[in-house]
Amino acid sequence: QVQLVESGGGLVQAGGSLRLSCAVSGGASNNYGMGWFRQAPGKERDFAAGISGGGYTTYYADSVKGRFTISRDDSKNTVYLQMNSLNADDTAVYYCAARKPGVAPRGRDGYEYWGQGTQVTVSS
């Protein structure tokens, strides 16, 4: 069974930074594309950032572009989300997800595996 486990969430003041990690285990291919999604209370789970299986291409929602950076270290089976200049609108549960090669990177439906999420809270 493939498992994705997020970590690194917490409480941070507006303007601060956090780095989330997603540890992948259970035999998922290192060619899988990876994504970070986020869901605030009462809202849909939305795409935040994605990275191709080879790590050469990244994708960002307009709301996070320039502030968030997604990266991967396949030797450690880990994906990261560096979040800078955080604001209150970034408060959400952040989920790591994995998709097979060739699947569109920005949509929820194409991702096969999901983590349980990690809470990020930004105070004003």
C-alpha positions as a Python dict, from the first residue, in 0.01 Angstrom:
ca = {
    (1, 'Q'): (0, 0, 0),
    (2, 'V'): (137, 338, -102),
    (3, 'Q'): (146, 590, 179),
    (4, 'L'): (202, 965, 170),
    (5, 'V'): (270, 1130, 503),
    (6, 'E'): (281, 1507, 535),
    (7, 'S'): (467, 1692, 807),
    (8, 'G'): (587, 2041, 887),
    (9, 'G'): (260, 2223, 941),
    (10, 'G'): (196, 2449, 1234),
    (11, 'L'): (116, 2800, 1347),
    (12, 'V'): (304, 3088, 1190),
    (13, 'Q'): (261, 3465, 1189),
    (14, 'A'): (170, 3648, 871),
    (15, 'G'): (479, 3711, 664),
    (16, 'G'): (652, 3403, 799),
    (17, 'S'): (758, 3079, 635),
    (18, 'L'): (705, 2706, 669),
    (19, 'R'): (839, 2405, 483),
    (20, 'L'): (614, 2105, 439),
    (21, 'S'): (745, 1757, 367),
    (22, 'C'): (575, 1458, 210),
    (23, 'A'): (733, 1119, 270),
    (24, 'V'): (640, 854, 14),
    (25, 'S'): (654, 482, 96),
    (26, 'G'): (501, 156, -14),
    (27, 'G'): (634, 122, -367),
    (28, 'A'): (512, 430, -553),
    (29, 'S'): (708, 495, -869),
    (30, 'N'): (963, 773, -854),
    (31, 'N'): (831, 880, -1193),
    (32, 'Y'): (500, 984, -1041),
    (33, 'G'): (411, 1348, -1057),
    (34, 'M'): (343, 1502, -720),
    (35, 'G'): (113, 1777, -604),
    (36, 'W'): (18, 1982, -305),
    (37, 'F'): (-346, 2071, -250),
    (38, 'R'): (-506, 2270, 27),
    (39, 'Q'): (-850, 2289, 182),
    (40, 'A'): (-981, 2560, 411),
    (41, 'P'): (-1289, 2498, 628),
    (42, 'G'): (-1605, 2501, 420),
    (43, 'K'): (-1414, 2523, 92),
    (44, 'E'): (-1313, 2286, -185),
    (45, 'R'): (-977, 2118, -196),
    (46, 'D'): (-776, 2327, -443),
    (47, 'F'): (-451, 2281, -627),
    (48, 'A'): (-158, 2475, -489),
    (49, 'A'): (157, 2338, -652),
    (50, 'G'): (275, 2045, -862),
    (51, 'I'): (594, 1894, -997),
    (52, 'S'): (654, 1651, -1282),
    (53, 'G'): (789, 1302, -1226),
    (54, 'G'): (1131, 1402, -1351),
    (55, 'G'): (1135, 1721, -1148),
    (56, 'Y'): (1193, 1942, -1451),
    (57, 'T'): (858, 2118, -1456),
    (58, 'T'): (666, 2289, -1177),
    (59, 'Y'): (313, 2425, -1165),
    (60, 'Y'): (158, 2678, -929),
    (61, 'A'): (-180, 2824, -856),
    (62, 'D'): (-190, 3198, -915),
    (63, 'S'): (-258, 3253, -547),
    (64, 'V'): (77, 3105, -443),
    (65, 'K'): (301, 3177, -740),
    (66, 'G'): (613, 3362, -635),
    (67, 'R'): (567, 3265, -271),
    (68, 'F'): (565, 2884, -272),
    (69, 'T'): (823, 2647, -417),
    (70, 'I'): (772, 2276, -474),
    (71, 'S'): (1068, 2042, -505),
    (72, 'R'): (1148, 1673, -479),
    (73, 'D'): (1435, 1456, -364),
    (74, 'D'): (1380, 1114, -515),
    (75, 'S'): (1676, 965, -330),
    (76, 'K'): (1480, 1032, -11),
    (77, 'N'): (1136, 967, -159),
    (78, 'T'): (1033, 1308, -32),
    (79, 'V'): (853, 1607, -179),
    (80, 'Y'): (871, 1952, -25),
    (81, 'L'): (666, 2268, -28),
    (82, 'Q'): (851, 2579, 82),
    (83, 'M'): (600, 2847, 175),
    (84, 'N'): (712, 3207, 217),
    (85, 'S'): (530, 3534, 279),
    (86, 'L'): (238, 3350, 431),
    (87, 'N'): (-89, 3529, 489),
    (88, 'A'): (-419, 3442, 653),
    (89, 'D'): (-565, 3316, 325),
    (90, 'D'): (-305, 3038, 328),
    (91, 'T'): (-463, 2883, 638),
    (92, 'A'): (-576, 2535, 538),
    (93, 'V'): (-509, 2166, 564),
    (94, 'Y'): (-238, 2086, 311),
    (95, 'Y'): (-245, 1751, 133),
    (96, 'C'): (26, 1574, -62),
    (97, 'A'): (-83, 1366, -362),
    (98, 'A'): (73, 1146, -630),
    (99, 'R'): (-29, 1092, -992),
    (100, 'K'): (97, 856, -1257),
    (101, 'P'): (296, 992, -1551),
    (102, 'G'): (99, 1176, -1814),
    (103, 'V'): (-190, 1283, -1594),
    (104, 'A'): (-282, 1651, -1595),
    (105, 'P'): (-106, 1804, -1296),
    (106, 'R'): (-360, 2063, -1177),
    (107, 'G'): (-674, 1856, -1126),
    (108, 'R'): (-772, 1654, -822),
    (109, 'D'): (-921, 1363, -1015),
    (110, 'G'): (-596, 1250, -1171),
    (111, 'Y'): (-416, 1193, -843),
    (112, 'E'): (-421, 833, -727),
    (113, 'Y'): (-275, 857, -377),
    (114, 'W'): (-334, 1111, -102),
    (115, 'G'): (-189, 1183, 238),
    (116, 'Q'): (-390, 1265, 547),
    (117, 'G'): (-296, 1632, 549),
    (118, 'T'): (-114, 1870, 777),
    (119, 'Q'): (-264, 2185, 927),
    (120, 'V'): (-116, 2524, 846),
    (121, 'T'): (-250, 2820, 1041),
    (122, 'V'): (-137, 3175, 970),
    (123, 'S'): (-211, 3437, 1234),
    (124, 'S'): (-251, 3806, 1158),
}
